[in-house]
Amino acid sequence: DAGITQSPRHKVTETGTPVTLRCHQTENHRYMYWYRQDPGHGLRLIHYSYGVKDTDKGEVSDGYSVSRSKTEDFLLTLESATSSQTSVYFCASWTGADTGELFFGEGSRLTVL
Amino acid sequence: LAKTTQPISMDSYEGQEVNITCSHNNIATNDYITWYQQFPSQGPRFIIQGYKTKVTNEVASLFIPADRKSSTLSLPRVSLSDTAVYYCLVGYNTDKLIFGTGTRLQVFP
């Protein structure tokens, strides 16, 4: 399995506080992704990165920002967490080739009270 | 961006073959079709990938007709451990990888 680790794995926070989730990969993959998963909604793309300092919005990017200062790290920040951002967040990496597969982390469960 | 369409859920019994179809009408010439499996509380994992005709590996087969507007994941002789959500993902000639809602497969004894 590709080395994709997410931290923290679980976090409880209060409305209005900032939260940063970290994704770290050891495969030197060019592309990295952040998805959120809620019951009944499957995986929804928040933001993705196609290289260091190169990022773009996904389907549900409002309220989230990302940064990628190194190939191996992709950070997802909730500037001011809201209860609607309670979710499970998955990070993934991809080689970028058409025949390449996405490698997912184990997820970070965030609860905003 | 065009989306993929799959049945929301399917039921099966152990030992049966299960076929899950995904519709992707706007697939581009260079796009591949990839299927993922997700168990509760885990990230999705790769099952199989194909471009056209048929692909088979140790866990599944993927059938893609000539027009490539749909694809069918075939799981032979399912077991209880195949209960999961299955996603089809089509790379629409872009790096913006968007999943559909997936198909929840429930296997009964």
mmCIF file of C-alpha atoms in Angstrom:
data_model
loop_
_atom_site.group_PDB
_atom_site.id
_atom_site.type_symbol
_atom_site.label_atom_id
_atom_site.label_comp_id
_atom_site.label_asym_id
_atom_site.label_seq_id
_atom_site.Cartn_x
_atom_site.Cartn_y
_atom_site.Cartn_z
ATOM 1 C CA ASP A 1 0.000 0.000 0.000
ATOM 2 C CA ALA A 2 1.052 3.565 -0.713
ATOM 3 C CA GLY A 3 2.162 5.505 2.347
ATOM 4 C CA ILE A 4 -0.692 7.934 2.926
ATOM 5 C CA THR A 5 -1.153 9.079 6.483
ATOM 6 C CA GLN A 6 -3.651 11.545 7.852
ATOM 7 C CA SER A 7 -3.562 13.427 11.105
ATOM 8 C CA PRO A 8 -5.353 13.785 13.342
ATOM 9 C CA ARG A 9 -7.518 10.709 12.853
ATOM 10 C CA HIS A 10 -10.172 12.064 15.190
ATOM 11 C CA LYS A 11 -10.887 15.593 16.311
ATOM 12 C CA VAL A 12 -13.670 17.317 18.202
ATOM 13 C CA THR A 13 -13.784 21.080 18.077
ATOM 14 C CA GLU A 14 -16.166 23.966 18.638
ATOM 15 C CA THR A 15 -17.884 26.170 16.112
ATOM 16 C CA GLY A 16 -15.754 29.090 15.057
ATOM 17 C CA THR A 17 -12.370 27.560 15.792
ATOM 18 C CA PRO A 18 -9.764 26.961 13.080
ATOM 19 C CA VAL A 19 -8.887 23.386 12.210
ATOM 20 C CA THR A 20 -6.063 21.986 10.091
ATOM 21 C CA LEU A 21 -5.951 18.439 8.796
ATOM 22 C CA ARG A 22 -2.691 17.070 7.474
ATOM 23 C CA CYS A 23 -2.050 14.533 4.746
ATOM 24 C CA HIS A 24 1.399 13.075 4.242
ATOM 25 C CA GLN A 25 2.464 10.777 1.404
ATOM 26 C CA THR A 26 5.729 8.982 0.844
ATOM 27 C CA GLU A 27 5.189 7.974 -2.808
ATOM 28 C CA ASN A 28 6.274 11.221 -4.455
ATOM 29 C CA HIS A 29 2.910 11.416 -6.232
ATOM 30 C CA ARG A 30 2.287 14.640 -8.072
ATOM 31 C CA TYR A 31 -1.438 14.905 -7.340
ATOM 32 C CA MET A 32 -3.141 15.043 -3.958
ATOM 33 C CA TYR A 33 -6.814 15.345 -3.077
ATOM 34 C CA TRP A 34 -9.083 16.113 -0.168
ATOM 35 C CA TYR A 35 -12.575 14.574 -0.106
ATOM 36 C CA ARG A 36 -15.305 14.682 2.480
ATOM 37 C CA GLN A 37 -17.770 11.893 3.034
ATOM 38 C CA ASP A 38 -21.159 12.277 4.660
ATOM 39 C CA PRO A 39 -23.923 9.699 4.966
ATOM 40 C CA GLY A 40 -25.806 9.456 1.687
ATOM 41 C CA HIS A 41 -23.402 11.669 -0.238
ATOM 42 C CA GLY A 42 -20.497 9.470 -1.172
ATOM 43 C CA LEU A 43 -17.136 11.157 -1.693
ATOM 44 C CA ARG A 44 -17.174 14.843 -2.561
ATOM 45 C CA LEU A 45 -14.059 16.616 -3.777
ATOM 46 C CA ILE A 46 -13.079 19.658 -1.704
ATOM 47 C CA HIS A 47 -9.749 20.754 -3.172
ATOM 48 C CA TYR A 48 -6.915 19.129 -5.022
ATOM 49 C CA SER A 49 -3.316 19.865 -5.874
ATOM 50 C CA TYR A 50 -1.454 19.180 -9.107
ATOM 51 C CA GLY A 51 1.949 20.159 -7.790
ATOM 52 C CA VAL A 52 3.757 22.130 -5.123
ATOM 53 C CA LYS A 53 1.914 25.410 -4.592
ATOM 54 C CA ASP A 54 -0.588 24.464 -7.341
ATOM 55 C CA THR A 55 -4.107 23.866 -6.110
ATOM 56 C CA ASP A 56 -7.637 24.109 -7.428
ATOM 57 C CA LYS A 57 -11.186 23.947 -6.140
ATOM 58 C CA GLY A 58 -13.382 20.908 -6.179
ATOM 59 C CA GLU A 59 -17.137 20.465 -5.798
ATOM 60 C CA VAL A 60 -17.526 21.719 -2.235
ATOM 61 C CA SER A 61 -14.670 24.137 -1.573
ATOM 62 C CA ASP A 62 -16.512 26.916 0.300
ATOM 63 C CA GLY A 63 -15.206 27.258 3.850
ATOM 64 C CA TYR A 64 -12.010 25.341 3.117
ATOM 65 C CA SER A 65 -8.516 26.296 2.070
ATOM 66 C CA VAL A 66 -5.508 24.156 1.238
ATOM 67 C CA SER A 67 -1.785 24.492 0.988
ATOM 68 C CA ARG A 68 0.977 22.390 -0.487
ATOM 69 C CA SER A 69 4.459 23.645 0.281
ATOM 70 C CA LYS A 70 6.130 20.240 -0.228
ATOM 71 C CA THR A 71 5.328 17.329 -2.522
ATOM 72 C CA GLU A 72 4.619 15.044 0.414
ATOM 73 C CA ASP A 73 2.303 17.276 2.448
ATOM 74 C CA PHE A 74 -1.179 18.595 1.674
ATOM 75 C CA LEU A 75 -2.965 20.587 4.370
ATOM 76 C CA LEU A 76 -6.690 21.230 4.600
ATOM 77 C CA THR A 77 -7.748 24.197 6.749
ATOM 78 C CA LEU A 78 -11.154 25.139 8.032
ATOM 79 C CA GLU A 79 -10.683 28.796 8.919
ATOM 80 C CA SER A 80 -13.761 28.905 11.139
ATOM 81 C CA ALA A 81 -15.348 25.511 11.608
ATOM 82 C CA THR A 82 -19.115 25.118 11.382
ATOM 83 C CA SER A 83 -21.352 22.214 12.341
ATOM 84 C CA SER A 84 -22.015 21.534 8.642
ATOM 85 C CA GLN A 85 -18.333 20.634 8.302
ATOM 86 C CA THR A 86 -18.734 17.688 10.637
ATOM 87 C CA SER A 87 -17.672 14.854 8.383
ATOM 88 C CA VAL A 88 -15.073 12.240 7.582
ATOM 89 C CA TYR A 89 -12.267 13.654 5.496
ATOM 90 C CA PHE A 90 -10.201 11.503 3.171
ATOM 91 C CA CYS A 91 -6.953 12.403 1.547
ATOM 92 C CA ALA A 92 -5.709 10.678 -1.587
ATOM 93 C CA SER A 93 -2.714 10.782 -3.883
ATOM 94 C CA TRP A 94 -2.342 9.926 -7.561
ATOM 95 C CA THR A 95 0.566 9.504 -9.938
ATOM 96 C CA GLY A 96 -1.245 11.467 -12.590
ATOM 97 C CA ALA A 97 -1.056 8.820 -15.287
ATOM 98 C CA ASP A 98 -4.325 7.724 -16.876
ATOM 99 C CA THR A 99 -3.702 4.205 -15.727
ATOM 100 C CA GLY A 100 -2.746 5.162 -12.223
ATOM 101 C CA GLU A 101 -4.875 4.467 -9.190
ATOM 102 C CA LEU A 102 -5.818 6.758 -6.340
ATOM 103 C CA PHE A 103 -4.347 5.813 -2.984
ATOM 104 C CA PHE A 104 -6.428 6.854 0.006
ATOM 105 C CA GLY A 105 -5.605 7.540 3.605
ATOM 106 C CA GLU A 106 -7.652 6.074 6.441
ATOM 107 C CA GLY A 107 -9.677 9.206 6.998
ATOM 108 C CA SER A 108 -9.998 11.917 9.634
ATOM 109 C CA ARG A 109 -13.245 12.131 11.551
ATOM 110 C CA LEU A 110 -14.048 15.724 12.471
ATOM 111 C CA THR A 111 -16.877 16.708 14.800
ATOM 112 C CA VAL A 112 -17.771 20.377 15.135
ATOM 113 C CA LEU A 113 -19.966 21.110 18.140
ATOM 114 C CA LEU B 1 -18.334 17.950 -15.735
ATOM 115 C CA ALA B 2 -20.338 14.913 -16.654
ATOM 116 C CA LYS B 3 -21.118 12.603 -13.737
ATOM 117 C CA THR B 4 -21.223 8.881 -13.468
ATOM 118 C CA THR B 5 -24.485 7.167 -12.615
ATOM 119 C CA GLN B 6 -24.785 3.948 -10.643
ATOM 120 C CA PRO B 7 -27.609 2.168 -8.822
ATOM 121 C CA ILE B 8 -27.774 3.350 -5.234
ATOM 122 C CA SER B 9 -27.955 -0.121 -3.761
ATOM 123 C CA MET B 10 -28.000 -3.815 -4.626
ATOM 124 C CA ASP B 11 -28.641 -6.979 -2.651
ATOM 125 C CA SER B 12 -27.204 -10.412 -3.296
ATOM 126 C CA TYR B 13 -26.630 -13.763 -1.615
ATOM 127 C CA GLU B 14 -23.386 -15.523 -0.976
ATOM 128 C CA GLY B 15 -22.110 -17.484 -3.945
ATOM 129 C CA GLN B 16 -23.935 -15.436 -6.560
ATOM 130 C CA GLU B 17 -22.378 -13.329 -9.271
ATOM 131 C CA VAL B 18 -22.999 -9.596 -8.914
ATOM 132 C CA ASN B 19 -22.907 -7.126 -11.771
ATOM 133 C CA ILE B 20 -22.837 -3.397 -11.056
ATOM 134 C CA THR B 21 -23.253 -1.068 -14.000
ATOM 135 C CA CYS B 22 -21.987 2.498 -14.267
ATOM 136 C CA SER B 23 -23.175 4.960 -16.889
ATOM 137 C CA HIS B 24 -20.705 7.547 -18.198
ATOM 138 C CA ASN B 25 -22.189 9.015 -21.355
ATOM 139 C CA ASN B 26 -19.635 11.811 -21.774
ATOM 140 C CA ILE B 27 -16.495 9.737 -21.482
ATOM 141 C CA ALA B 28 -13.579 11.193 -23.414
ATOM 142 C CA THR B 29 -11.354 9.305 -25.812
ATOM 143 C CA ASN B 30 -8.394 9.116 -23.445
ATOM 144 C CA ASP B 31 -10.320 8.361 -20.265
ATOM 145 C CA TYR B 32 -9.914 5.154 -18.317
ATOM 146 C CA ILE B 33 -12.560 3.611 -16.088
ATOM 147 C CA THR B 34 -11.584 2.653 -12.567
ATOM 148 C CA TRP B 35 -13.582 0.933 -9.835
ATOM 149 C CA TYR B 36 -13.014 1.291 -6.115
ATOM 150 C CA GLN B 37 -14.323 -0.569 -3.091
ATOM 151 C CA GLN B 38 -14.943 1.028 0.280
ATOM 152 C CA PHE B 39 -15.613 -0.652 3.603
ATOM 153 C CA PRO B 40 -17.060 1.281 6.555
ATOM 154 C CA SER B 41 -14.543 3.529 8.302
ATOM 155 C CA GLN B 42 -11.902 2.925 5.642
ATOM 156 C CA GLY B 43 -10.655 4.772 2.597
ATOM 157 C CA PRO B 44 -11.618 3.407 -0.815
ATOM 158 C CA ARG B 45 -9.257 0.976 -2.451
ATOM 159 C CA PHE B 46 -8.610 0.135 -6.085
ATOM 160 C CA ILE B 47 -10.302 -2.906 -7.574
ATOM 161 C CA ILE B 48 -9.843 -2.809 -11.324
ATOM 162 C CA GLN B 49 -9.249 -0.482 -14.247
ATOM 163 C CA GLY B 50 -9.934 -0.720 -17.949
ATOM 164 C CA TYR B 51 -10.174 1.178 -21.218
ATOM 165 C CA LYS B 52 -12.207 -1.080 -23.486
ATOM 166 C CA THR B 53 -13.520 -4.657 -23.907
ATOM 167 C CA LYS B 54 -12.817 -6.843 -20.893
ATOM 168 C CA VAL B 55 -10.320 -6.806 -18.074
ATOM 169 C CA THR B 56 -10.019 -9.494 -15.420
ATOM 170 C CA ASN B 57 -7.950 -9.747 -12.277
ATOM 171 C CA GLU B 58 -8.000 -11.979 -9.234
ATOM 172 C CA VAL B 59 -11.017 -10.292 -7.663
ATOM 173 C CA ALA B 60 -13.221 -8.929 -10.461
ATOM 174 C CA SER B 61 -13.908 -8.459 -14.136
ATOM 175 C CA LEU B 62 -14.685 -5.237 -15.923
ATOM 176 C CA PHE B 63 -16.757 -5.216 -19.096
ATOM 177 C CA ILE B 64 -16.738 -2.156 -21.329
ATOM 178 C CA PRO B 65 -18.829 -2.069 -24.534
ATOM 179 C CA ALA B 66 -17.508 -0.631 -27.769
ATOM 180 C CA ASP B 67 -19.139 2.766 -27.290
ATOM 181 C CA ARG B 68 -17.626 2.992 -23.758
ATOM 182 C CA LYS B 69 -20.665 4.875 -22.459
ATOM 183 C CA SER B 70 -21.079 2.389 -19.654
ATOM 184 C CA SER B 71 -19.115 -0.237 -17.802
ATOM 185 C CA THR B 72 -20.002 -3.247 -15.670
ATOM 186 C CA LEU B 73 -18.096 -4.486 -12.670
ATOM 187 C CA SER B 74 -18.594 -8.207 -12.189
ATOM 188 C CA LEU B 75 -17.882 -9.871 -8.854
ATOM 189 C CA PRO B 76 -17.922 -13.674 -9.127
ATOM 190 C CA ARG B 77 -19.341 -15.737 -6.258
ATOM 191 C CA VAL B 78 -19.635 -12.960 -3.699
ATOM 192 C CA SER B 79 -19.147 -13.571 -0.007
ATOM 193 C CA LEU B 80 -20.239 -11.637 3.064
ATOM 194 C CA SER B 81 -16.910 -9.812 3.008
ATOM 195 C CA ASP B 82 -17.832 -8.231 -0.335
ATOM 196 C CA THR B 83 -20.472 -6.116 1.413
ATOM 197 C CA ALA B 84 -19.217 -2.599 0.694
ATOM 198 C CA VAL B 85 -19.788 0.506 -1.385
ATOM 199 C CA TYR B 86 -18.485 0.358 -4.955
ATOM 200 C CA TYR B 87 -17.566 3.459 -6.911
ATOM 201 C CA CYS B 88 -16.835 3.883 -10.567
ATOM 202 C CA LEU B 89 -14.519 6.727 -11.491
ATOM 203 C CA VAL B 90 -13.893 8.023 -14.961
ATOM 204 C CA GLY B 91 -10.971 10.312 -15.667
ATOM 205 C CA TYR B 92 -12.571 12.925 -17.875
ATOM 206 C CA ASN B 93 -9.267 13.862 -19.418
ATOM 207 C CA THR B 94 -8.684 15.970 -16.325
ATOM 208 C CA ASP B 95 -7.045 15.716 -12.951
ATOM 209 C CA LYS B 96 -10.248 16.819 -11.193
ATOM 210 C CA LEU B 97 -11.320 13.366 -10.032
ATOM 211 C CA ILE B 98 -14.963 13.402 -9.007
ATOM 212 C CA PHE B 99 -16.757 10.353 -7.697
ATOM 213 C CA GLY B 100 -20.387 9.466 -8.154
ATOM 214 C CA THR B 101 -22.605 8.390 -5.297
ATOM 215 C CA GLY B 102 -21.521 4.754 -5.457
ATOM 216 C CA THR B 103 -23.454 1.498 -5.142
ATOM 217 C CA ARG B 104 -24.001 -0.037 -1.745
ATOM 218 C CA LEU B 105 -23.806 -3.825 -2.101
ATOM 219 C CA GLN B 106 -25.280 -5.930 0.669
ATOM 220 C CA VAL B 107 -24.496 -9.645 0.607
ATOM 221 C CA PHE B 108 -26.723 -11.953 2.639
ATOM 222 C CA PRO B 109 -25.903 -15.451 3.866
#
